[in-house]
PDB file of C-alpha atoms and ligand atoms in Angstrom:
ATOM      1  CA  MET A  65     -99.627 -15.622  -2.391  1.00 72.00           C
ATOM      2  CA  THR A  66     -99.214 -16.574  -6.062  1.00 86.00           C
ATOM      3  CA  ARG A  67     -95.762 -18.023  -6.647  1.00 91.00           C
ATOM      4  CA  PRO A  68     -93.864 -16.259  -9.456  1.00 95.00           C
ATOM      5  CA  LEU A  69     -93.787 -17.891 -12.870  1.00 97.00           C
ATOM      6  CA  ARG A  70     -90.150 -18.312 -13.897  1.00 98.00           C
ATOM      7  CA  LYS A  71     -89.946 -21.738 -15.582  1.00 98.00           C
ATOM      8  CA  ALA A  72     -91.008 -23.057 -18.975  1.00 98.00           C
ATOM      9  CA  VAL A  73     -91.101 -26.568 -20.370  1.00 98.00           C
ATOM     10  CA  LEU A  74     -90.785 -26.976 -24.146  1.00 98.00           C
ATOM     11  CA  PRO A  75     -91.819 -30.464 -25.275  1.00 97.00           C
ATOM     12  CA  VAL A  76     -90.084 -31.235 -28.575  1.00 95.00           C
ATOM     13  CA  ALA A  77     -89.792 -35.015 -28.528  1.00 93.00           C
ATOM     14  CA  GLY A  78     -92.725 -35.782 -30.851  1.00 90.00           C
ATOM     15  CA  LEU A  79     -92.157 -37.512 -34.173  1.00 89.00           C
ATOM     16  CA  GLY A  80     -93.776 -34.844 -36.347  1.00 89.00           C
ATOM     17  CA  THR A  81     -95.349 -37.444 -38.632  1.00 91.00           C
ATOM     18  CA  ARG A  82     -97.741 -34.926 -40.196  1.00 92.00           C
ATOM     19  CA  PHE A  83     -94.755 -33.141 -41.662  1.00 92.00           C
ATOM     20  CA  LEU A  84     -92.907 -36.032 -43.281  1.00 93.00           C
ATOM     21  CA  PRO A  85     -90.629 -36.203 -45.174  1.00 93.00           C
ATOM     22  CA  ALA A  86     -89.311 -32.823 -43.876  1.00 91.00           C
ATOM     23  CA  THR A  87     -89.158 -34.209 -40.356  1.00 90.00           C
ATOM     24  CA  LYS A  88     -87.495 -37.532 -41.159  1.00 91.00           C
ATOM     25  CA  ALA A  89     -84.047 -36.430 -39.995  1.00 89.00           C
ATOM     26  CA  MET A  90     -84.825 -32.940 -38.708  1.00 91.00           C
ATOM     27  CA  ALA A  91     -86.859 -31.680 -35.763  1.00 93.00           C
ATOM     28  CA  LYS A  92     -90.111 -30.039 -36.804  1.00 94.00           C
ATOM     29  CA  GLU A  93     -89.389 -27.267 -34.268  1.00 95.00           C
ATOM     30  CA  MET A  94     -86.353 -26.228 -36.367  1.00 95.00           C
ATOM     31  CA  LEU A  95     -88.593 -25.430 -39.353  1.00 96.00           C
ATOM     32  CA  PRO A  96     -88.350 -21.685 -39.973  1.00 97.00           C
ATOM     33  CA  VAL A  97     -91.267 -19.311 -40.301  1.00 98.00           C
ATOM     34  CA  VAL A  98     -89.755 -16.582 -42.503  1.00 97.00           C
ATOM     35  CA  ASP A  99     -86.223 -16.727 -41.036  1.00 94.00           C
ATOM     36  CA  LYS A 100     -86.650 -17.928 -37.465  1.00 96.00           C
ATOM     37  CA  PRO A 101     -87.085 -21.518 -36.279  1.00 97.00           C
ATOM     38  CA  LEU A 102     -90.273 -22.323 -34.390  1.00 97.00           C
ATOM     39  CA  ILE A 103     -88.307 -23.077 -31.216  1.00 97.00           C
ATOM     40  CA  GLN A 104     -86.900 -19.550 -31.184  1.00 96.00           C
ATOM     41  CA  TYR A 105     -90.350 -17.989 -31.426  1.00 97.00           C
ATOM     42  CA  ALA A 106     -91.376 -20.066 -28.390  1.00 98.00           C
ATOM     43  CA  VAL A 107     -88.330 -19.054 -26.329  1.00 97.00           C
ATOM     44  CA  GLU A 108     -88.721 -15.360 -27.227  1.00 96.00           C
ATOM     45  CA  GLU A 109     -92.415 -15.477 -26.334  1.00 97.00           C
ATOM     46  CA  ALA A 110     -91.647 -17.070 -22.965  1.00 97.00           C
ATOM     47  CA  ARG A 111     -88.906 -14.547 -22.187  1.00 96.00           C
ATOM     48  CA  ALA A 112     -91.330 -11.727 -22.935  1.00 96.00           C
ATOM     49  CA  ALA A 113     -93.530 -13.218 -20.187  1.00 97.00           C
ATOM     50  CA  GLY A 114     -90.718 -13.089 -17.622  1.00 97.00           C
ATOM     51  CA  ILE A 115     -89.630 -16.737 -17.944  1.00 97.00           C
ATOM     52  CA  GLU A 116     -85.972 -17.199 -17.001  1.00 97.00           C
ATOM     53  CA  GLU A 117     -85.421 -20.973 -16.980  1.00 97.00           C
ATOM     54  CA  PHE A 118     -86.129 -23.378 -19.826  1.00 97.00           C
ATOM     55  CA  CYS A 119     -86.283 -27.133 -20.108  1.00 98.00           C
ATOM     56  CA  MET A 120     -86.621 -28.834 -23.482  1.00 97.00           C
ATOM     57  CA  ILE A 121     -87.942 -32.369 -23.603  1.00 97.00           C
ATOM     58  CA  THR A 122     -85.969 -33.813 -26.472  1.00 95.00           C
ATOM     59  CA  GLY A 123     -85.531 -37.175 -28.146  1.00 91.00           C
ATOM     60  CA  ARG A 124     -83.441 -38.789 -30.875  1.00 87.00           C
ATOM     61  CA  GLY A 125     -82.379 -36.435 -33.669  1.00 84.00           C
ATOM     62  CA  LYS A 126     -83.260 -33.298 -31.730  1.00 89.00           C
ATOM     63  CA  THR A 127     -79.852 -32.011 -30.654  1.00 88.00           C
ATOM     64  CA  ALA A 128     -79.946 -29.088 -33.121  1.00 91.00           C
ATOM     65  CA  LEU A 129     -82.718 -27.602 -30.987  1.00 93.00           C
ATOM     66  CA  VAL A 130     -80.397 -27.283 -28.008  1.00 92.00           C
ATOM     67  CA  GLU A 131     -77.413 -26.206 -30.124  1.00 92.00           C
ATOM     68  CA  HIS A 132     -79.474 -23.378 -31.590  1.00 94.00           C
ATOM     69  CA  PHE A 133     -79.080 -21.600 -28.229  1.00 93.00           C
ATOM     70  CA  ASP A 134     -75.288 -22.060 -28.011  1.00 90.00           C
ATOM     71  CA  ILE A 135     -72.763 -19.410 -28.939  1.00 90.00           C
ATOM     72  CA  ALA A 136     -71.565 -20.169 -32.500  1.00 89.00           C
ATOM     73  CA  PHE A 137     -67.907 -19.102 -32.140  1.00 91.00           C
ATOM     74  CA  GLU A 138     -66.732 -20.012 -35.660  1.00 93.00           C
ATOM     75  CA  LEU A 139     -69.737 -18.406 -37.300  1.00 93.00           C
ATOM     76  CA  GLU A 140     -69.297 -15.262 -35.216  1.00 93.00           C
ATOM     77  CA  ALA A 141     -65.574 -15.070 -36.056  1.00 94.00           C
ATOM     78  CA  THR A 142     -66.339 -15.341 -39.779  1.00 95.00           C
ATOM     79  CA  LEU A 143     -69.071 -12.706 -39.567  1.00 95.00           C
ATOM     80  CA  ARG A 144     -66.673 -10.386 -37.677  1.00 95.00           C
ATOM     81  CA  GLU A 145     -63.955 -10.877 -40.300  1.00 95.00           C
ATOM     82  CA  ARG A 146     -66.515  -9.821 -42.892  1.00 95.00           C
ATOM     83  CA  GLY A 147     -67.405  -6.749 -40.843  1.00 95.00           C
ATOM     84  CA  ARG A 148     -70.911  -7.971 -40.115  1.00 95.00           C
ATOM     85  CA  LEU A 149     -70.888  -6.904 -36.484  1.00 94.00           C
ATOM     86  CA  GLN A 150     -74.599  -6.176 -36.416  1.00 94.00           C
ATOM     87  CA  ALA A 151     -75.378  -9.758 -37.451  1.00 94.00           C
ATOM     88  CA  VAL A 152     -73.207 -11.028 -34.580  1.00 94.00           C
ATOM     89  CA  GLU A 153     -74.981  -8.780 -32.116  1.00 93.00           C
ATOM     90  CA  GLU A 154     -78.386  -9.846 -33.442  1.00 90.00           C
ATOM     91  CA  LEU A 155     -77.462 -13.539 -33.099  1.00 90.00           C
ATOM     92  CA  ARG A 156     -76.297 -13.039 -29.518  1.00 90.00           C
ATOM     93  CA  ARG A 157     -79.355 -10.993 -28.611  1.00 88.00           C
ATOM     94  CA  THR A 158     -81.872 -13.466 -29.976  1.00 86.00           C
ATOM     95  CA  THR A 159     -80.342 -16.897 -29.433  1.00 88.00           C
ATOM     96  CA  SER A 160     -77.964 -16.761 -26.459  1.00 85.00           C
ATOM     97  CA  LEU A 161     -79.548 -17.308 -23.111  1.00 89.00           C
ATOM     98  CA  PRO A 162     -77.727 -16.640 -19.830  1.00 91.00           C
ATOM     99  CA  PRO A 163     -75.419 -19.515 -18.777  1.00 91.00           C
ATOM    100  CA  GLY A 164     -77.401 -22.353 -17.249  1.00 93.00           C
ATOM    101  CA  ALA A 165     -80.777 -20.964 -18.342  1.00 95.00           C
ATOM    102  CA  ILE A 166     -81.529 -23.805 -20.723  1.00 95.00           C
ATOM    103  CA  ALA A 167     -81.577 -27.500 -19.899  1.00 95.00           C
ATOM    104  CA  ALA A 168     -82.599 -30.565 -21.857  1.00 95.00           C
ATOM    105  CA  VAL A 169     -83.977 -33.880 -20.663  1.00 97.00           C
ATOM    106  CA  ARG A 170     -84.634 -36.918 -22.812  1.00 96.00           C
ATOM    107  CA  GLN A 171     -87.911 -38.629 -23.465  1.00 95.00           C
ATOM    108  CA  GLN A 172     -86.606 -41.859 -24.946  1.00 92.00           C
ATOM    109  CA  GLU A 173     -89.962 -42.888 -26.381  1.00 91.00           C
ATOM    110  CA  PRO A 174     -92.767 -40.542 -27.505  1.00 90.00           C
ATOM    111  CA  LEU A 175     -95.379 -41.894 -25.096  1.00 91.00           C
ATOM    112  CA  GLY A 176     -97.482 -38.732 -25.174  1.00 93.00           C
ATOM    113  CA  LEU A 177     -97.450 -35.091 -24.136  1.00 95.00           C
ATOM    114  CA  GLY A 178     -98.294 -35.970 -20.518  1.00 95.00           C
ATOM    115  CA  HIS A 179     -95.331 -38.318 -20.334  1.00 96.00           C
ATOM    116  CA  ALA A 180     -93.086 -35.642 -21.890  1.00 96.00           C
ATOM    117  CA  ILE A 181     -94.039 -33.155 -19.167  1.00 97.00           C
ATOM    118  CA  TRP A 182     -93.458 -35.759 -16.461  1.00 97.00           C
ATOM    119  CA  CYS A 183     -89.897 -36.159 -17.816  1.00 97.00           C
ATOM    120  CA  ALA A 184     -89.264 -32.563 -16.642  1.00 97.00           C
ATOM    121  CA  ARG A 185     -90.292 -33.301 -13.041  1.00 97.00           C
ATOM    122  CA  ALA A 186     -86.866 -32.542 -11.506  1.00 97.00           C
ATOM    123  CA  PHE A 187     -86.715 -29.218 -13.358  1.00 98.00           C
ATOM    124  CA  ILE A 188     -90.254 -28.246 -12.307  1.00 98.00           C
ATOM    125  CA  GLY A 189     -89.839 -29.184  -8.650  1.00 97.00           C
ATOM    126  CA  GLU A 190     -92.402 -27.303  -6.538  1.00 96.00           C
ATOM    127  CA  ASP A 191     -92.861 -24.357  -8.883  1.00 97.00           C
ATOM    128  CA  PRO A 192     -95.642 -23.257 -11.221  1.00 98.00           C
ATOM    129  CA  PHE A 193     -94.511 -23.639 -14.818  1.00 98.00           C
ATOM    130  CA  ALA A 194     -95.402 -22.660 -18.357  1.00 98.00           C
ATOM    131  CA  ILE A 195     -95.679 -25.095 -21.254  1.00 98.00           C
ATOM    132  CA  LEU A 196     -95.211 -23.900 -24.830  1.00 98.00           C
ATOM    133  CA  LEU A 197     -95.684 -26.291 -27.748  1.00 98.00           C
ATOM    134  CA  PRO A 198     -93.442 -24.654 -30.335  1.00 97.00           C
ATOM    135  CA  ASP A 199     -95.435 -25.938 -33.301  1.00 96.00           C
ATOM    136  CA  ASP A 200     -98.337 -23.729 -32.200  1.00 97.00           C
ATOM    137  CA  LEU A 201     -97.379 -20.223 -33.252  1.00 98.00           C
ATOM    138  CA  VAL A 202     -99.378 -17.189 -32.134  1.00 97.00           C
ATOM    139  CA  LEU A 203     -99.405 -13.812 -33.851  1.00 97.00           C
ATOM    140  CA  SER A 204    -100.651 -11.211 -31.364  1.00 96.00           C
ATOM    141  CA  GLU A 205    -100.101  -7.695 -30.074  1.00 95.00           C
ATOM    142  CA  THR A 206     -99.221  -8.949 -26.568  1.00 97.00           C
ATOM    143  CA  PRO A 207     -97.288 -12.242 -26.647  1.00 97.00           C
ATOM    144  CA  CYS A 208     -99.676 -15.104 -25.835  1.00 98.00           C
ATOM    145  CA  MET A 209     -97.669 -16.381 -22.850  1.00 98.00           C
ATOM    146  CA  ALA A 210     -97.579 -12.889 -21.332  1.00 98.00           C
ATOM    147  CA  GLN A 211    -101.397 -12.846 -21.531  1.00 98.00           C
ATOM    148  CA  LEU A 212    -101.497 -16.244 -19.826  1.00 98.00           C
ATOM    149  CA  ALA A 213     -99.008 -15.198 -17.136  1.00 98.00           C
ATOM    150  CA  ALA A 214    -101.188 -12.158 -16.349  1.00 97.00           C
ATOM    151  CA  ALA A 215    -104.242 -14.442 -16.040  1.00 97.00           C
ATOM    152  CA  TYR A 216    -102.229 -16.737 -13.748  1.00 98.00           C
ATOM    153  CA  ARG A 217    -101.376 -13.798 -11.476  1.00 96.00           C
ATOM    154  CA  GLU A 218    -105.054 -12.802 -11.490  1.00 95.00           C
ATOM    155  CA  THR A 219    -106.476 -16.263 -10.701  1.00 95.00           C
ATOM    156  CA  GLY A 220    -103.585 -17.900  -8.828  1.00 94.00           C
ATOM    157  CA  GLY A 221    -104.198 -21.222 -10.547  1.00 95.00           C
ATOM    158  CA  ASN A 222    -103.962 -23.228 -13.738  1.00 97.00           C
ATOM    159  CA  VAL A 223    -104.652 -21.340 -16.977  1.00 98.00           C
ATOM    160  CA  VAL A 224    -104.781 -22.736 -20.506  1.00 98.00           C
ATOM    161  CA  ALA A 225    -105.011 -20.765 -23.762  1.00 98.00           C
ATOM    162  CA  VAL A 226    -108.214 -21.541 -25.652  1.00 97.00           C
ATOM    163  CA  SER A 227    -109.674 -20.885 -29.089  1.00 96.00           C
ATOM    164  CA  GLU A 228    -113.073 -21.574 -30.617  1.00 95.00           C
ATOM    165  CA  VAL A 229    -112.797 -24.338 -33.233  1.00 95.00           C
ATOM    166  CA  PRO A 230    -115.359 -25.623 -35.766  1.00 96.00           C
ATOM    167  CA  ARG A 231    -117.392 -28.411 -34.132  1.00 96.00           C
ATOM    168  CA  GLU A 232    -116.229 -30.961 -36.709  1.00 96.00           C
ATOM    169  CA  GLN A 233    -112.653 -30.443 -35.465  1.00 95.00           C
ATOM    170  CA  THR A 234    -113.154 -31.153 -31.751  1.00 96.00           C
ATOM    171  CA  ASN A 235    -111.627 -34.607 -32.238  1.00 95.00           C
ATOM    172  CA  ARG A 236    -108.223 -32.964 -32.789  1.00 93.00           C
ATOM    173  CA  TYR A 237    -108.044 -31.053 -29.485  1.00 94.00           C
ATOM    174  CA  GLY A 238    -108.482 -31.078 -25.729  1.00 94.00           C
ATOM    175  CA  ILE A 239    -111.947 -29.545 -25.242  1.00 96.00           C
ATOM    176  CA  LEU A 240    -113.296 -27.603 -22.244  1.00 96.00           C
ATOM    177  CA  ASP A 241    -116.470 -28.108 -20.298  1.00 96.00           C
ATOM    178  CA  ILE A 242    -117.214 -24.756 -18.663  1.00 93.00           C
ATOM    179  CA  THR A 243    -119.320 -23.342 -15.838  1.00 92.00           C
ATOM    180  CA  ALA A 244    -118.752 -19.581 -16.076  1.00 86.00           C
ATOM    181  CA  ASP A 245    -117.696 -17.403 -18.968  1.00 88.00           C
ATOM    182  CA  ASP A 246    -117.044 -13.658 -18.923  1.00 89.00           C
ATOM    183  CA  GLY A 247    -116.070 -13.629 -22.597  1.00 87.00           C
ATOM    184  CA  ARG A 248    -112.349 -13.639 -21.783  1.00 92.00           C
ATOM    185  CA  LEU A 249    -111.769 -15.979 -18.841  1.00 96.00           C
ATOM    186  CA  VAL A 250    -113.790 -19.192 -18.570  1.00 96.00           C
ATOM    187  CA  GLU A 251    -114.080 -21.358 -15.492  1.00 96.00           C
ATOM    188  CA  VAL A 252    -113.334 -24.962 -16.361  1.00 96.00           C
ATOM    189  CA  SER A 253    -115.428 -27.791 -14.917  1.00 95.00           C
ATOM    190  CA  GLY A 254    -114.085 -30.589 -17.103  1.00 95.00           C
ATOM    191  CA  LEU A 255    -111.743 -31.480 -19.961  1.00 95.00           C
ATOM    192  CA  VAL A 256    -112.041 -34.118 -22.668  1.00 93.00           C
ATOM    193  CA  GLU A 257    -109.235 -35.127 -25.025  1.00 91.00           C
ATOM    194  CA  LYS A 258    -110.210 -35.345 -28.703  1.00 93.00           C
ATOM    195  CA  PRO A 259    -113.984 -35.847 -28.223  1.00 95.00           C
ATOM    196  CA  ASP A 260    -116.261 -36.887 -31.050  1.00 95.00           C
ATOM    197  CA  PRO A 261    -117.942 -33.699 -32.401  1.00 96.00           C
ATOM    198  CA  LEU A 262    -121.350 -35.022 -31.342  1.00 95.00           C
ATOM    199  CA  LEU A 263    -120.193 -35.540 -27.756  1.00 94.00           C
ATOM    200  CA  ALA A 264    -117.915 -32.509 -27.270  1.00 95.00           C
ATOM    201  CA  PRO A 265    -119.046 -30.423 -24.257  1.00 95.00           C
ATOM    202  CA  SER A 266    -118.111 -27.169 -26.076  1.00 95.00           C
ATOM    203  CA  THR A 267    -116.086 -25.965 -29.041  1.00 96.00           C
ATOM    204  CA  LEU A 268    -113.429 -24.280 -26.890  1.00 97.00           C
ATOM    205  CA  ALA A 269    -110.143 -26.010 -27.628  1.00 97.00           C
ATOM    206  CA  ILE A 270    -106.853 -25.892 -25.736  1.00 97.00           C
ATOM    207  CA  ILE A 271    -103.967 -24.684 -27.855  1.00 96.00           C
ATOM    208  CA  GLY A 272    -100.286 -25.166 -27.045  1.00 97.00           C
ATOM    209  CA  ARG A 273     -99.868 -22.683 -24.167  1.00 98.00           C
ATOM    210  CA  TYR A 274    -100.403 -23.557 -20.508  1.00 98.00           C
ATOM    211  CA  VAL A 275     -99.541 -22.339 -17.020  1.00 98.00           C
ATOM    212  CA  LEU A 276     -99.842 -25.215 -14.580  1.00 98.00           C
ATOM    213  CA  LEU A 277     -99.287 -25.839 -10.911  1.00 97.00           C
ATOM    214  CA  PRO A 278     -96.694 -28.514 -10.041  1.00 97.00           C
ATOM    215  CA  GLU A 279     -99.419 -30.710  -8.500  1.00 96.00           C
ATOM    216  CA  VAL A 280    -100.170 -31.974 -12.016  1.00 96.00           C
ATOM    217  CA  LEU A 281     -97.004 -34.102 -11.759  1.00 96.00           C
ATOM    218  CA  THR A 282     -98.568 -36.341  -9.107  1.00 94.00           C
ATOM    219  CA  HIS A 283    -101.322 -37.241 -11.553  1.00 92.00           C
ATOM    220  CA  LEU A 284     -98.946 -37.667 -14.502  1.00 92.00           C
ATOM    221  CA  ALA A 285     -96.888 -40.120 -12.446  1.00 87.00           C
ATOM    222  CA  ARG A 286     -99.747 -42.637 -12.707  1.00 84.00           C
ATOM    223  CA  PHE A 287     -98.933 -43.076 -16.415  1.00 79.00           C
ATOM    224  CA  GLU A 288    -102.572 -43.689 -17.257  1.00 80.00           C
ATOM    225  CA  ARG A 289    -103.022 -44.162 -20.999  1.00 83.00           C
ATOM    226  CA  GLY A 290    -105.783 -42.056 -22.521  1.00 81.00           C
ATOM    227  CA  ALA A 291    -106.880 -41.142 -26.058  1.00 79.00           C
ATOM    228  CA  GLY A 292    -104.693 -42.785 -28.711  1.00 81.00           C
ATOM    229  CA  GLY A 293    -103.026 -44.969 -26.059  1.00 84.00           C
ATOM    230  CA  GLU A 294    -100.852 -42.004 -24.991  1.00 84.00           C
ATOM    231  CA  VAL A 295    -100.242 -40.518 -21.540  1.00 83.00           C
ATOM    232  CA  GLN A 296    -102.401 -37.426 -21.981  1.00 86.00           C
ATOM    233  CA  LEU A 297    -101.709 -34.131 -20.242  1.00 93.00           C
ATOM    234  CA  THR A 298    -105.445 -33.380 -20.506  1.00 92.00           C
ATOM    235  CA  ASP A 299    -106.319 -36.349 -18.274  1.00 91.00           C
ATOM    236  CA  ALA A 300    -103.878 -35.261 -15.540  1.00 93.00           C
ATOM    237  CA  MET A 301    -105.123 -31.666 -15.751  1.00 95.00           C
ATOM    238  CA  THR A 302    -108.705 -32.886 -15.297  1.00 94.00           C
ATOM    239  CA  ARG A 303    -107.732 -34.143 -11.857  1.00 93.00           C
ATOM    240  CA  LEU A 304    -106.668 -30.629 -10.812  1.00 94.00           C
ATOM    241  CA  ILE A 305    -110.176 -29.263 -11.380  1.00 95.00           C
ATOM    242  CA  GLY A 306    -111.938 -28.708  -8.071  1.00 91.00           C
ATOM    243  CA  GLN A 307    -108.615 -28.892  -6.196  1.00 91.00           C
ATOM    244  CA  HIS A 308    -107.108 -25.667  -7.621  1.00 92.00           C
ATOM    245  CA  PRO A 309    -108.487 -22.812  -9.745  1.00 94.00           C
ATOM    246  CA  PHE A 310    -108.642 -23.826 -13.416  1.00 97.00           C
ATOM    247  CA  HIS A 311    -109.399 -21.355 -16.191  1.00 97.00           C
ATOM    248  CA  GLY A 312    -109.308 -21.093 -19.946  1.00 97.00           C
ATOM    249  CA  LEU A 313    -108.178 -17.791 -21.457  1.00 98.00           C
ATOM    250  CA  ARG A 314    -109.526 -16.593 -24.795  1.00 97.00           C
ATOM    251  CA  PHE A 315    -106.279 -14.911 -25.749  1.00 97.00           C
ATOM    252  CA  GLU A 316    -105.960 -12.008 -28.141  1.00 96.00           C
ATOM    253  CA  GLY A 317    -104.243 -13.130 -31.334  1.00 97.00           C
ATOM    254  CA  ARG A 318    -104.252 -15.676 -34.095  1.00 96.00           C
ATOM    255  CA  ARG A 319    -102.873 -19.166 -33.706  1.00 97.00           C
ATOM    256  CA  PHE A 320    -101.267 -21.193 -36.496  1.00 97.00           C
ATOM    257  CA  ASP A 321    -100.813 -24.954 -36.271  1.00 96.00           C
ATOM    258  CA  CYS A 322     -97.327 -25.213 -37.751  1.00 96.00           C
ATOM    259  CA  GLY A 323     -97.259 -28.984 -37.205  1.00 93.00           C
ATOM    260  CA  ASP A 324     -99.688 -29.105 -40.106  1.00 92.00           C
ATOM    261  CA  LYS A 325     -98.624 -28.255 -43.670  1.00 93.00           C
ATOM    262  CA  ALA A 326    -101.473 -25.836 -44.452  1.00 95.00           C
ATOM    263  CA  GLY A 327    -101.165 -24.100 -41.054  1.00 96.00           C
ATOM    264  CA  PHE A 328     -97.420 -23.744 -41.563  1.00 97.00           C
ATOM    265  CA  LEU A 329     -97.854 -22.164 -45.003  1.00 97.00           C
ATOM    266  CA  GLU A 330    -100.453 -19.735 -43.662  1.00 97.00           C
ATOM    267  CA  ALA A 331     -98.071 -18.740 -40.848  1.00 98.00           C
ATOM    268  CA  GLN A 332     -95.327 -17.978 -43.392  1.00 97.00           C
ATOM    269  CA  ILE A 333     -97.610 -15.537 -45.171  1.00 97.00           C
ATOM    270  CA  ALA A 334     -99.067 -13.938 -42.028  1.00 98.00           C
ATOM    271  CA  PHE A 335     -95.634 -13.408 -40.440  1.00 98.00           C
ATOM    272  CA  ALA A 336     -94.012 -12.238 -43.681  1.00 97.00           C
ATOM    273  CA  LEU A 337     -96.763  -9.642 -44.175  1.00 97.00           C
ATOM    274  CA  ARG A 338     -95.884  -8.250 -40.733  1.00 96.00           C
ATOM    275  CA  ARG A 339     -92.249  -7.720 -41.720  1.00 95.00           C
ATOM    276  CA  PRO A 340     -91.450  -4.221 -43.029  1.00 95.00           C
ATOM    277  CA  ASP A 341     -88.556  -5.612 -45.102  1.00 95.00           C
ATOM    278  CA  LEU A 342     -90.741  -8.219 -46.831  1.00 96.00           C
ATOM    279  CA  ALA A 343     -94.377  -7.161 -46.744  1.00 96.00           C
ATOM    280  CA  ASP A 344     -94.499  -5.315 -50.101  1.00 96.00           C
ATOM    281  CA  THR A 345     -92.635  -8.036 -52.002  1.00 96.00           C
ATOM    282  CA  VAL A 346     -94.792 -10.793 -50.535  1.00 95.00           C
ATOM    283  CA  ARG A 347     -98.028  -8.911 -51.206  1.00 94.00           C
ATOM    284  CA  ALA A 348     -96.935  -8.375 -54.825  1.00 93.00           C
ATOM    285  CA  PHE A 349     -96.129 -12.022 -55.515  1.00 91.00           C
ATOM    286  CA  LEU A 350     -99.248 -13.248 -53.723  1.00 92.00           C
ATOM    287  CA  ARG A 351    -101.290 -11.092 -56.105  1.00 91.00           C
ATOM    288  CA  ARG A 352     -99.560 -12.716 -59.064  1.00 90.00           C
ATOM    289  CA  TYR A 353    -100.582 -16.155 -57.833  1.00 89.00           C
ATOM    290  CA  VAL A 354    -104.140 -15.490 -56.756  1.00 86.00           C
ATOM    291  CA  GLU A 355    -105.440 -12.926 -59.250  1.00 75.00           C
ATOM    292  CA  PRO A 356    -106.963 -14.547 -62.320  1.00 67.00           C
ATOM    293  CA  ALA A 357    -104.711 -14.275 -65.355  1.00 60.00           C
ATOM    294  CA  ILE A 358    -105.993 -11.709 -67.870  1.00 52.00           C
TER     295      ILE A 358
HETATM  296  P1  LIG B 693     -98.138 -33.501 -31.605  1.00 82.50           P
HETATM  297  O1  LIG B 693     -99.496 -33.971 -31.275  1.00 82.50           O
HETATM  298  O2  LIG B 693     -98.009 -32.383 -32.570  1.00 82.50           O
HETATM  299  O3  LIG B 693     -97.311 -34.767 -32.080  1.00 82.50           O
HETATM  300  O4  LIG B 693     -97.415 -33.148 -30.249  1.00 82.50           O
HETATM  301  P2  LIG B 693     -96.005 -34.830 -32.941  1.00 82.50           P
HETATM  302  O5  LIG B 693     -95.422 -36.177 -32.792  1.00 82.50           O
HETATM  303  O6  LIG B 693     -95.070 -33.699 -32.604  1.00 82.50           O
HETATM  304  O7  LIG B 693     -96.505 -34.571 -34.435  1.00 82.50           O
HETATM  305  P3  LIG B 693     -97.418 -35.480 -35.412  1.00 82.50           P
HETATM  306  O8  LIG B 693     -98.821 -35.380 -34.877  1.00 82.50           O
HETATM  307  O9  LIG B 693     -96.856 -36.873 -35.447  1.00 82.50           O
HETATM  308  O10 LIG B 693     -97.260 -34.815 -36.743  1.00 82.50           O
HETATM  309  C1  LIG B 693     -97.636 -31.932 -29.576  1.00 82.50           C
HETATM  310  C2  LIG B 693     -96.359 -31.499 -28.878  1.00 82.50           C
HETATM  311  O11 LIG B 693     -95.983 -32.453 -27.902  1.00 82.50           O
HETATM  312  C3  LIG B 693     -94.674 -32.921 -28.106  1.00 82.50           C
HETATM  313  C4  LIG B 693     -94.391 -32.650 -29.579  1.00 82.50           C
HETATM  314  O12 LIG B 693     -93.002 -32.485 -29.799  1.00 82.50           O
HETATM  315  C5  LIG B 693     -95.177 -31.367 -29.815  1.00 82.50           C
HETATM  316  O13 LIG B 693     -94.462 -30.209 -29.388  1.00 82.50           O
HETATM  317  N1  LIG B 693     -94.627 -34.354 -27.740  1.00 82.50           N
HETATM  318  C6  LIG B 693     -95.645 -35.165 -28.125  1.00 82.50           C
HETATM  319  C7  LIG B 693     -93.571 -34.840 -27.007  1.00 82.50           C
HETATM  320  O14 LIG B 693     -92.628 -34.096 -26.649  1.00 82.50           O
HETATM  321  N2  LIG B 693     -93.583 -36.157 -26.660  1.00 82.50           N
HETATM  322  C8  LIG B 693     -94.578 -36.987 -27.014  1.00 82.50           C
HETATM  323  O15 LIG B 693     -94.513 -38.183 -26.661  1.00 82.50           O
HETATM  324  C9  LIG B 693     -95.631 -36.497 -27.783  1.00 82.50           C
END
């Protein structure tokens, strides 16, 4: 029987060098898209998929990420004094998790995504778990992790979210080698981290959403260095293929790489245009910038 998916790991210990200087003293996952930090989008998406327990992999300068999910007593008191009870309720509803639902472990050195996941080994234990990279933001009708969780229940094994990328960009992603493809779910026969476009086995790239079986930890514990000298999650996942079901899911929705300046700016516009309170204003000022002056 498929074990229920209740846990999520949120790796947030990276240095965010593509977003300097913004990320010099601040975590990239605290950057807001419209009015919500990236980390909150990730937690809300996971909760919508039935996830109940969270573990952040943090590092130096990342404490604000954990504090974001605390109760802000002073702020709430001030808002109450000002009669802004709805704002208090909204804060509680969106950022307070049940007591004990969120934990943080430290990755003292950013040795790679695989190493970050291994740091959560005690939290993961013997359970299947989700991974959400908060800098990948997905705009979709059904939250991306809920789509992945459904595919996990269907296949009983590892599932990663995948998107087609231009061939010249394969060297930025983990790329799938596939055996079967029904247009939605693909059966994975191999994975390569950041392959040269000429050598990439496909143009299906893994984006920052995964559901993995705990067996991946055994392979991560070898600390083998892969592409870029980092402990790569992709390499450990490769070792699961053939041992357990392994699928890629072409999810419904659009993904924005918010760790990248252009991707982040595009996300601001796409998310703002979805907001009833902002859409008209944003559309009007966008026109002013893009329409040729008369
Ligand atoms: P990225 O590849 O985006 O790296 O990591 P980064 O350091 O965050 O950003 P750049 O490339 O320097 O701009 C993907 C995810 O893995 C986490 C990051 O926090 C991000 O969510 N990560 C990466 C870790 O937690 N630890 C690591 O050692 C590396």
